Amino acid sequence: MKTILVTGGAGYIGSHTLILLIEAGYNVVVFDNFSNSSIESVRRVEKIVDRAIEVVEGDIRSREDLDRVFKRYKIDAVIHFAGLKAVGESVSEPIKYYENNVYGTINLCKVMSENGCKSIVFSSSATVYGNPASNPIREDFPTGATNPYGRSKLFIEEILRDIFISDNSWRIVILRYFNPVGAYKSGVIGEDPADIPNNLMPFISQTAIGKREYLSVFGDDYDTHDGTGVRDYIHVMDLADGHVKALDKIDSFNRVMTINLGTGKGYSVLDMVKAFERASGVKIPYKIAPRRAGDIATCYADPSYAREILGWEAKRGIEEMCEDSWRWQSNNPNGYR
Ligand code: NAD
Ligand code: UFG
């Protein structure tokens, strides 16, 4: 049985991925500094899978913390979710983002290599495509980030490619996520933003439970079917499944694999509002607001490479994404608190 170190395993995507990893027969060790999560998510996953999960509190920027975990467990591969992800904060605090995301990843790779663990699945983002010339977006499209968060992802991708060039016994999978939403079916785990949500789906669901007065729709004059921004929303359990499929195949890859995880379908902000209203039966008040700086009109994946290489495709549609987000939000109005 392979043991997988899951950095950032207490976070939104990490906690959902734990379930499928365990169900697929992997042993997991969670490594998290809880800067944007709480142990409660892992405790709830333990109930779902009916098994205790090893958790190490530690920081990817700390050599000692990482050494401790690699000495204690024989780690076969790492899924590296740990990172900061707030785009606006990255603009005002770029050093924090480069230190946490880029330096933290360098540190992680160093300790992995010293311990003979050279398999990593890395969480990248569709943000690395910047403002794409066309849609759907294929993996060979030009990259270019518009903010320090996005650049931290691009830098890490390049560093991982250089590591492979220097030593091709590494096995590296870079997964570029589109817009993860939704929650595990039973509604006991989900996305739990610490502050006012930056992202659309948590803002909609907090508006639905009355925590927010109304949703600001950032721009209705984009060149899209209704003028509002179009994105490729992907259910977090489909995303989680992509990680398991990547791990299942990782030993067979003899080059760095860079793979989109999206559905291939684009929905507008207003499409999502309507779908959420249908799923929850709750009316979502909204107001049209100015465009948000840095936003693009349209972004959706060409997911065919993931199908070809991983045998993976997203199965869940926006109705299910909204139903599951709503179940989590309405059962846990204060998240894990
Ligand atoms: P999240 O904030 O819920 O999870 C990240 C986890 O990493 C948190 O538990 C946090 O405490 C932990 N962490 C952060 N810095 C750490 C450090 N220095 N040491 C140890 N742990 C640390 O975010 P998420 O939505 O689950 O995202 C997971 C990954 O996927 C991130 O790398 C993110 O950039 C990437 N990603 C997310 C999205 C999205 O929209 N959610 C989209 C594309 C890519
Ligand atoms: N939006 C609103 N109102 C809000 C929040 C968002 O109208 O309150 C709109 C945005 O303008 C955009 C769409 O909803 O058109 C989606 O916005 P999100 O903030 O949910 O997602 P983004 O596509 O801007 O970015 C997200 C993550 C990035 C990641 C990217 C691609 O925040 O970190 O997806 O994976 F890089």
Short mmCIF file of C-alpha atoms and ligand atoms in Angstrom, two decimals:
data_model
loop_
_atom_site.label_atom_id
_atom_site.label_comp_id
_atom_site.label_asym_id
_atom_site.label_seq_id
_atom_site.Cartn_x
_atom_site.Cartn_y
_atom_site.Cartn_z
CA MET A 1 0.00 0.00 0.00
CA LYS A 2 1.48 3.35 -1.05
CA THR A 3 1.72 6.18 1.47
CA ILE A 4 0.86 9.62 0.13
CA LEU A 5 1.84 12.85 1.86
CA VAL A 6 -0.98 15.33 1.31
CA THR A 7 0.29 18.86 1.91
CA GLY A 8 -2.61 21.23 2.52
CA GLY A 9 -4.74 18.15 3.18
CA ALA A 10 -7.00 19.97 5.65
CA GLY A 11 -8.00 22.54 3.02
CA TYR A 12 -10.96 22.58 0.68
CA ILE A 13 -9.68 20.45 -2.19
CA GLY A 14 -7.29 18.43 -0.02
CA SER A 15 -9.96 17.26 2.42
CA HIS A 16 -12.21 16.05 -0.42
CA THR A 17 -9.30 14.27 -2.09
CA LEU A 18 -8.49 12.39 1.14
CA ILE A 19 -11.78 10.51 0.87
CA LEU A 20 -11.12 9.18 -2.63
CA LEU A 21 -7.48 8.40 -1.88
CA ILE A 22 -8.46 6.27 1.10
CA GLU A 23 -11.28 4.61 -0.84
CA ALA A 24 -8.77 3.81 -3.61
CA GLY A 25 -6.54 2.04 -1.08
CA TYR A 26 -3.86 4.67 -0.48
CA ASN A 27 -2.45 5.39 2.94
CA VAL A 28 -2.48 9.13 3.65
CA VAL A 29 -0.55 11.49 5.88
CA VAL A 30 -1.88 15.05 6.08
CA PHE A 31 0.65 17.85 6.43
CA ASP A 32 -0.83 21.30 7.06
CA ASN A 33 -0.04 24.45 9.04
CA PHE A 34 -3.77 25.25 9.31
CA SER A 35 -3.19 28.81 8.10
CA ASN A 36 -6.39 28.55 6.05
CA SER A 37 -8.12 25.50 7.49
CA SER A 38 -8.86 23.63 10.69
CA ILE A 39 -8.30 20.09 11.91
CA GLU A 40 -12.08 19.73 12.01
CA SER A 41 -12.20 19.02 8.25
CA VAL A 42 -9.91 16.02 8.71
CA ARG A 43 -11.89 14.83 11.75
CA ARG A 44 -15.03 14.87 9.59
CA VAL A 45 -13.28 12.97 6.80
CA GLU A 46 -12.31 10.36 9.42
CA LYS A 47 -16.01 9.87 10.14
CA ILE A 48 -16.84 9.57 6.44
CA VAL A 49 -14.16 6.93 5.79
CA ASP A 50 -14.52 5.37 9.26
CA ARG A 51 -10.76 5.38 9.84
CA ALA A 52 -8.16 7.44 11.72
CA ILE A 53 -6.01 9.73 9.57
CA GLU A 54 -2.41 10.65 10.41
CA VAL A 55 -2.04 14.42 10.69
CA VAL A 56 1.23 16.32 11.09
CA GLU A 57 1.00 20.01 11.87
CA GLY A 58 3.83 21.65 9.98
CA ASP A 59 4.87 24.24 7.46
CA ILE A 60 6.31 23.53 4.02
CA ARG A 61 8.73 26.42 4.59
CA SER A 62 10.26 24.57 7.54
CA ARG A 63 12.95 22.02 6.81
CA GLU A 64 12.64 20.56 10.29
CA ASP A 65 8.90 20.06 9.96
CA LEU A 66 9.32 18.29 6.62
CA ASP A 67 12.31 16.24 7.79
CA ARG A 68 10.26 15.06 10.73
CA VAL A 69 7.49 13.74 8.53
CA PHE A 70 9.82 12.06 6.00
CA LYS A 71 11.77 10.38 8.81
CA ARG A 72 8.63 9.16 10.50
CA TYR A 73 6.79 7.79 7.46
CA LYS A 74 7.98 6.12 4.28
CA ILE A 75 6.37 8.49 1.80
CA ASP A 76 5.96 7.16 -1.75
CA ALA A 77 4.48 10.28 -3.35
CA VAL A 78 3.28 13.77 -2.49
CA ILE A 79 0.12 15.56 -3.51
CA HIS A 80 1.03 19.18 -3.00
CA PHE A 81 -2.04 21.33 -2.30
CA ALA A 82 -0.44 23.59 0.34
CA GLY A 83 -0.41 27.18 -0.80
CA LEU A 84 -1.97 30.59 -0.41
CA LYS A 85 -4.60 31.38 -3.03
CA ALA A 86 -6.17 34.83 -2.55
CA VAL A 87 -5.47 36.81 -5.72
CA GLY A 88 -6.11 40.27 -4.17
CA GLU A 89 -3.95 39.55 -1.14
CA SER A 90 -1.14 38.37 -3.42
CA VAL A 91 -1.12 41.80 -5.09
CA SER A 92 -0.73 43.62 -1.77
CA GLU A 93 1.59 41.03 -0.18
CA PRO A 94 3.63 39.48 -3.02
CA ILE A 95 6.57 38.46 -0.83
CA LYS A 96 4.27 36.42 1.40
CA TYR A 97 2.99 34.57 -1.67
CA TYR A 98 6.39 33.92 -3.20
CA GLU A 99 7.79 32.80 0.14
CA ASN A 100 4.91 30.51 0.99
CA ASN A 101 4.17 29.06 -2.43
CA VAL A 102 7.49 29.18 -4.31
CA TYR A 103 10.03 28.88 -1.49
CA GLY A 104 7.78 26.37 0.32
CA THR A 105 7.67 24.18 -2.80
CA ILE A 106 11.45 24.39 -3.33
CA ASN A 107 11.93 23.34 0.29
CA LEU A 108 9.49 20.47 -0.15
CA CYS A 109 11.23 19.21 -3.30
CA LYS A 110 14.61 19.40 -1.57
CA VAL A 111 13.50 17.30 1.36
CA MET A 112 11.67 14.88 -0.95
CA SER A 113 14.80 14.36 -3.03
CA GLU A 114 16.99 13.84 0.05
CA ASN A 115 14.59 11.17 1.20
CA GLY A 116 14.38 9.41 -2.16
CA CYS A 117 10.78 10.46 -2.80
CA LYS A 118 10.53 11.87 -6.31
CA SER A 119 6.86 11.68 -7.21
CA ILE A 120 4.71 14.79 -6.93
CA VAL A 121 1.28 15.92 -8.09
CA PHE A 122 1.12 19.70 -8.01
CA SER A 123 -1.94 21.99 -7.78
CA SER A 124 -1.64 24.55 -10.52
CA SER A 125 -4.38 26.72 -11.90
CA ALA A 126 -6.06 27.90 -15.07
CA THR A 127 -4.90 31.33 -13.98
CA VAL A 128 -1.54 30.50 -15.65
CA TYR A 129 -3.22 31.00 -19.05
CA GLY A 130 -3.74 34.70 -18.27
CA ASN A 131 -6.20 36.10 -20.78
CA PRO A 132 -6.38 33.30 -23.39
CA ALA A 133 -6.65 34.24 -27.06
CA SER A 134 -9.47 31.70 -27.49
CA ASN A 135 -11.50 29.01 -25.71
CA PRO A 136 -11.49 26.09 -24.98
CA ILE A 137 -7.98 26.28 -23.54
CA ARG A 138 -5.49 23.54 -24.38
CA GLU A 139 -2.40 22.78 -22.31
CA ASP A 140 -0.09 24.04 -25.06
CA PHE A 141 -1.61 27.55 -25.02
CA PRO A 142 0.79 30.36 -24.06
CA THR A 143 1.03 31.10 -20.35
CA GLY A 144 1.28 34.43 -18.58
CA ALA A 145 -0.02 35.43 -15.20
CA THR A 146 -1.59 38.74 -14.26
CA ASN A 147 -0.91 38.73 -10.50
CA PRO A 148 1.65 37.37 -7.98
CA TYR A 149 -0.55 34.39 -7.07
CA GLY A 150 -0.68 33.29 -10.70
CA ARG A 151 3.02 33.97 -11.14
CA SER A 152 3.81 31.84 -8.09
CA LYS A 153 2.06 28.94 -9.88
CA LEU A 154 3.93 29.60 -13.12
CA PHE A 155 7.29 29.82 -11.33
CA ILE A 156 6.63 26.54 -9.54
CA GLU A 157 5.67 24.84 -12.82
CA GLU A 158 8.98 25.98 -14.36
CA ILE A 159 10.98 24.91 -11.29
CA LEU A 160 9.38 21.45 -11.43
CA ARG A 161 10.29 21.16 -15.13
CA ASP A 162 13.90 22.11 -14.35
CA ILE A 163 14.03 19.54 -11.57
CA PHE A 164 12.94 16.87 -14.04
CA ILE A 165 15.53 18.00 -16.61
CA SER A 166 18.25 17.67 -13.96
CA ASP A 167 17.06 14.25 -12.79
CA ASN A 168 14.56 12.38 -14.93
CA SER A 169 13.83 9.80 -12.26
CA TRP A 170 11.35 12.38 -10.90
CA ARG A 171 7.68 11.75 -11.68
CA ILE A 172 5.83 15.07 -11.89
CA VAL A 173 2.20 15.80 -12.69
CA ILE A 174 1.04 19.43 -12.89
CA LEU A 175 -2.75 19.68 -12.68
CA ARG A 176 -4.25 22.96 -13.84
CA TYR A 177 -7.62 23.33 -12.12
CA PHE A 178 -10.40 25.42 -13.53
CA ASN A 179 -13.01 26.64 -10.98
CA PRO A 180 -13.58 24.10 -8.17
CA VAL A 181 -17.01 24.26 -6.48
CA GLY A 182 -19.41 21.90 -4.70
CA ALA A 183 -18.88 19.64 -1.74
CA TYR A 184 -18.97 16.01 -0.66
CA LYS A 185 -22.49 14.63 -1.08
CA SER A 186 -23.38 14.28 2.59
CA GLY A 187 -22.73 17.98 3.24
CA VAL A 188 -20.40 17.48 6.21
CA ILE A 189 -17.30 18.91 4.53
CA GLY A 190 -17.03 21.81 2.10
CA GLU A 191 -15.41 25.13 1.30
CA ASP A 192 -15.02 27.34 4.36
CA PRO A 193 -13.57 30.74 3.50
CA ALA A 194 -12.07 32.51 6.52
CA ASP A 195 -13.27 35.98 5.47
CA ILE A 196 -15.67 37.50 2.99
CA PRO A 197 -15.48 35.06 0.06
CA ASN A 198 -13.55 36.18 -3.03
CA ASN A 199 -14.99 33.43 -5.16
CA LEU A 200 -18.41 33.28 -6.73
CA MET A 201 -19.89 30.04 -5.34
CA PRO A 202 -19.19 30.64 -1.63
CA PHE A 203 -20.46 34.20 -2.04
CA ILE A 204 -23.70 32.95 -3.62
CA SER A 205 -24.25 30.33 -0.92
CA GLN A 206 -23.53 32.81 1.89
CA THR A 207 -26.04 35.18 0.28
CA ALA A 208 -28.57 32.34 0.18
CA ILE A 209 -28.32 31.74 3.94
CA GLY A 210 -28.59 35.47 4.60
CA LYS A 211 -24.99 36.10 5.69
CA ARG A 212 -24.52 38.49 2.75
CA GLU A 213 -27.19 40.94 1.67
CA TYR A 214 -26.67 40.56 -2.07
CA LEU A 215 -24.21 39.30 -4.66
CA SER A 216 -22.25 41.88 -6.64
CA VAL A 217 -22.03 40.68 -10.22
CA PHE A 218 -18.71 42.02 -11.46
CA GLY A 219 -19.56 43.38 -14.90
CA ASP A 220 -22.39 42.70 -17.34
CA ASP A 221 -20.71 44.11 -20.43
CA TYR A 222 -18.35 41.26 -21.30
CA ASP A 223 -18.52 39.68 -24.72
CA THR A 224 -20.44 36.62 -23.44
CA HIS A 225 -24.00 35.32 -23.94
CA ASP A 226 -25.42 37.49 -21.13
CA GLY A 227 -22.56 39.94 -20.57
CA THR A 228 -21.32 38.31 -17.32
CA GLY A 229 -18.05 36.38 -16.92
CA VAL A 230 -17.95 32.76 -18.09
CA ARG A 231 -15.98 30.06 -16.24
CA ASP A 232 -15.52 26.31 -16.20
CA TYR A 233 -16.95 25.23 -12.83
CA ILE A 234 -15.84 21.77 -11.80
CA HIS A 235 -17.20 19.69 -8.94
CA VAL A 236 -14.57 19.23 -6.24
CA MET A 237 -15.20 15.45 -6.14
CA ASP A 238 -14.48 15.22 -9.88
CA LEU A 239 -11.31 17.22 -9.26
CA ALA A 240 -10.39 14.89 -6.40
CA ASP A 241 -10.87 11.91 -8.71
CA GLY A 242 -8.43 13.48 -11.17
CA HIS A 243 -5.75 13.37 -8.47
CA VAL A 244 -6.33 9.70 -7.73
CA LYS A 245 -6.13 8.88 -11.45
CA ALA A 246 -2.91 10.92 -11.74
CA LEU A 247 -1.37 9.02 -8.82
CA ASP A 248 -2.47 5.67 -10.20
CA LYS A 249 -0.53 6.38 -13.39
CA ILE A 250 2.34 8.50 -12.09
CA ASP A 251 4.99 5.74 -12.20
CA SER A 252 4.42 5.30 -15.95
CA PHE A 253 5.10 8.94 -16.87
CA ASN A 254 8.55 9.63 -18.26
CA ARG A 255 8.08 13.37 -18.74
CA VAL A 256 6.47 16.19 -16.79
CA MET A 257 2.74 15.89 -17.41
CA THR A 258 0.76 19.14 -17.49
CA ILE A 259 -2.96 18.46 -17.52
CA ASN A 260 -6.12 20.61 -17.42
CA LEU A 261 -8.84 19.55 -15.00
CA GLY A 262 -12.04 21.17 -16.19
CA THR A 263 -15.38 20.10 -17.62
CA GLY A 264 -15.03 21.83 -21.00
CA LYS A 265 -18.26 23.77 -20.42
CA GLY A 266 -18.52 27.46 -19.62
CA TYR A 267 -21.27 29.05 -17.52
CA SER A 268 -21.85 32.71 -16.79
CA VAL A 269 -22.28 34.31 -13.38
CA LEU A 270 -26.02 34.64 -14.02
CA ASP A 271 -26.25 31.00 -15.20
CA MET A 272 -24.75 30.02 -11.84
CA VAL A 273 -27.13 32.28 -9.90
CA LYS A 274 -30.12 30.68 -11.67
CA ALA A 275 -28.81 27.15 -11.18
CA PHE A 276 -28.25 27.85 -7.47
CA GLU A 277 -31.77 29.24 -7.11
CA ARG A 278 -33.19 26.09 -8.71
CA ALA A 279 -31.10 23.83 -6.48
CA SER A 280 -31.81 25.65 -3.22
CA GLY A 281 -35.26 27.10 -3.81
CA VAL A 282 -33.86 30.39 -2.45
CA LYS A 283 -33.85 33.66 -4.40
CA ILE A 284 -30.38 35.23 -4.71
CA PRO A 285 -30.54 39.02 -4.68
CA TYR A 286 -27.85 40.55 -6.89
CA LYS A 287 -26.68 43.91 -8.20
CA ILE A 288 -24.59 44.61 -11.25
CA ALA A 289 -21.27 46.12 -10.14
CA PRO A 290 -18.21 47.34 -12.07
CA ARG A 291 -15.82 44.77 -13.53
CA ARG A 292 -13.28 43.39 -11.03
CA ALA A 293 -9.69 44.33 -11.90
CA GLY A 294 -7.81 41.47 -13.53
CA ASP A 295 -10.93 39.45 -14.47
CA ILE A 296 -11.27 38.03 -17.96
CA ALA A 297 -14.44 37.45 -19.97
CA THR A 298 -14.25 33.74 -20.64
CA CYS A 299 -12.19 30.78 -19.49
CA TYR A 300 -12.99 27.11 -20.05
CA ALA A 301 -10.91 24.01 -20.57
CA ASP A 302 -10.31 21.63 -23.36
CA PRO A 303 -10.32 18.53 -21.11
CA SER A 304 -9.45 16.01 -23.86
CA TYR A 305 -5.84 15.51 -22.75
CA ALA A 306 -6.98 14.44 -19.26
CA ARG A 307 -9.31 11.92 -20.89
CA GLU A 308 -6.56 10.57 -23.11
CA ILE A 309 -3.78 10.42 -20.51
CA LEU A 310 -5.63 9.75 -17.25
CA GLY A 311 -8.86 8.21 -18.50
CA TRP A 312 -10.54 10.95 -16.47
CA GLU A 313 -13.48 13.16 -17.18
CA ALA A 314 -15.77 15.28 -15.05
CA LYS A 315 -19.12 13.60 -14.43
CA ARG A 316 -21.10 16.12 -12.39
CA GLY A 317 -23.04 19.05 -13.83
CA ILE A 318 -23.81 22.50 -12.39
CA GLU A 319 -27.10 21.36 -10.82
CA GLU A 320 -25.24 18.85 -8.67
CA MET A 321 -22.48 21.38 -7.91
CA CYS A 322 -25.08 23.86 -6.64
CA GLU A 323 -27.09 21.23 -4.70
CA ASP A 324 -23.98 19.99 -2.93
CA SER A 325 -22.67 23.51 -2.16
CA TRP A 326 -26.08 24.38 -0.74
CA ARG A 327 -26.28 21.22 1.40
CA TRP A 328 -22.89 22.01 2.95
CA GLN A 329 -23.69 25.70 3.47
CA SER A 330 -27.18 25.20 4.89
CA ASN A 331 -26.07 22.39 7.24
CA ASN A 332 -23.00 24.38 8.35
CA PRO A 333 -23.89 28.09 8.28
CA ASN A 334 -20.67 28.90 10.14
CA GLY A 335 -18.50 26.41 8.29
CA TYR A 336 -16.27 24.41 10.63
CA ARG A 337 -16.53 26.99 13.43
P1 NAD B 1 -7.23 25.89 0.84
O1 NAD B 1 -6.71 27.19 1.34
O2 NAD B 1 -8.55 25.44 1.32
O3 NAD B 1 -6.16 24.73 1.13
C1 NAD B 1 -4.79 24.98 1.17
C2 NAD B 1 -4.24 24.35 2.43
O4 NAD B 1 -2.83 24.56 2.50
C3 NAD B 1 -4.84 24.96 3.71
O5 NAD B 1 -5.27 23.91 4.54
C4 NAD B 1 -3.68 25.72 4.34
O6 NAD B 1 -3.76 25.76 5.75
C5 NAD B 1 -2.49 24.93 3.83
N1 NAD B 1 -1.23 25.70 3.75
C6 NAD B 1 -1.03 26.91 3.20
N2 NAD B 1 0.25 27.28 3.32
C7 NAD B 1 0.90 26.27 3.97
C8 NAD B 1 2.23 26.06 4.40
N3 NAD B 1 3.16 26.99 4.23
N4 NAD B 1 2.54 24.90 5.01
C9 NAD B 1 1.58 23.96 5.22
N5 NAD B 1 0.30 24.11 4.85
C10 NAD B 1 -0.04 25.25 4.23
O7 NAD B 1 -7.21 25.96 -0.76
P2 NAD B 1 -7.80 24.95 -1.83
O8 NAD B 1 -8.90 25.64 -2.53
O9 NAD B 1 -8.02 23.62 -1.23
O10 NAD B 1 -6.58 24.91 -2.85
C11 NAD B 1 -5.60 23.88 -2.82
C12 NAD B 1 -4.54 24.19 -3.87
O11 NAD B 1 -5.17 24.29 -5.15
C13 NAD B 1 -3.81 25.51 -3.67
O12 NAD B 1 -2.45 25.34 -4.01
C14 NAD B 1 -4.49 26.44 -4.64
O13 NAD B 1 -3.62 27.48 -5.07
C15 NAD B 1 -4.82 25.51 -5.78
N6 NAD B 1 -5.95 25.96 -6.61
C16 NAD B 1 -7.14 26.28 -6.00
C17 NAD B 1 -8.20 26.75 -6.77
C18 NAD B 1 -9.51 27.15 -6.14
O14 NAD B 1 -10.25 27.93 -6.75
N7 NAD B 1 -9.86 26.65 -4.96
C19 NAD B 1 -8.05 26.89 -8.17
C20 NAD B 1 -6.84 26.53 -8.74
C21 NAD B 1 -5.79 26.07 -7.94
N1 UFG B 2 -17.78 37.00 -9.52
C1 UFG B 2 -18.80 37.91 -9.28
N2 UFG B 2 -19.05 38.25 -7.98
C2 UFG B 2 -18.34 37.77 -6.94
C3 UFG B 2 -17.30 36.83 -7.19
C4 UFG B 2 -17.04 36.48 -8.50
O1 UFG B 2 -19.45 38.38 -10.21
O2 UFG B 2 -18.61 38.15 -5.79
C5 UFG B 2 -17.53 36.59 -10.92
C6 UFG B 2 -16.14 36.91 -11.42
O3 UFG B 2 -16.11 38.22 -11.96
C7 UFG B 2 -15.92 35.81 -12.46
C8 UFG B 2 -16.67 34.62 -11.89
O4 UFG B 2 -17.61 35.16 -10.97
O5 UFG B 2 -16.50 36.18 -13.68
C9 UFG B 2 -15.77 33.62 -11.16
O6 UFG B 2 -15.00 34.32 -10.19
P1 UFG B 2 -14.18 33.54 -9.05
O7 UFG B 2 -13.54 34.58 -8.19
O8 UFG B 2 -15.03 32.53 -8.39
O9 UFG B 2 -13.09 32.73 -9.88
P2 UFG B 2 -11.96 33.24 -10.88
O10 UFG B 2 -12.23 32.59 -12.19
O11 UFG B 2 -11.81 34.70 -10.87
O12 UFG B 2 -10.65 32.64 -10.22
C10 UFG B 2 -10.64 31.35 -9.64
C11 UFG B 2 -9.66 31.34 -8.47
C12 UFG B 2 -8.27 31.54 -8.98
C13 UFG B 2 -7.97 30.49 -9.98
C14 UFG B 2 -8.98 30.54 -11.10
C15 UFG B 2 -8.75 29.43 -12.10
O13 UFG B 2 -9.97 32.38 -7.56
O14 UFG B 2 -7.38 31.41 -7.92
O15 UFG B 2 -10.29 30.39 -10.57
O16 UFG B 2 -8.64 28.23 -11.44
F1 UFG B 2 -6.75 30.71 -10.48
#
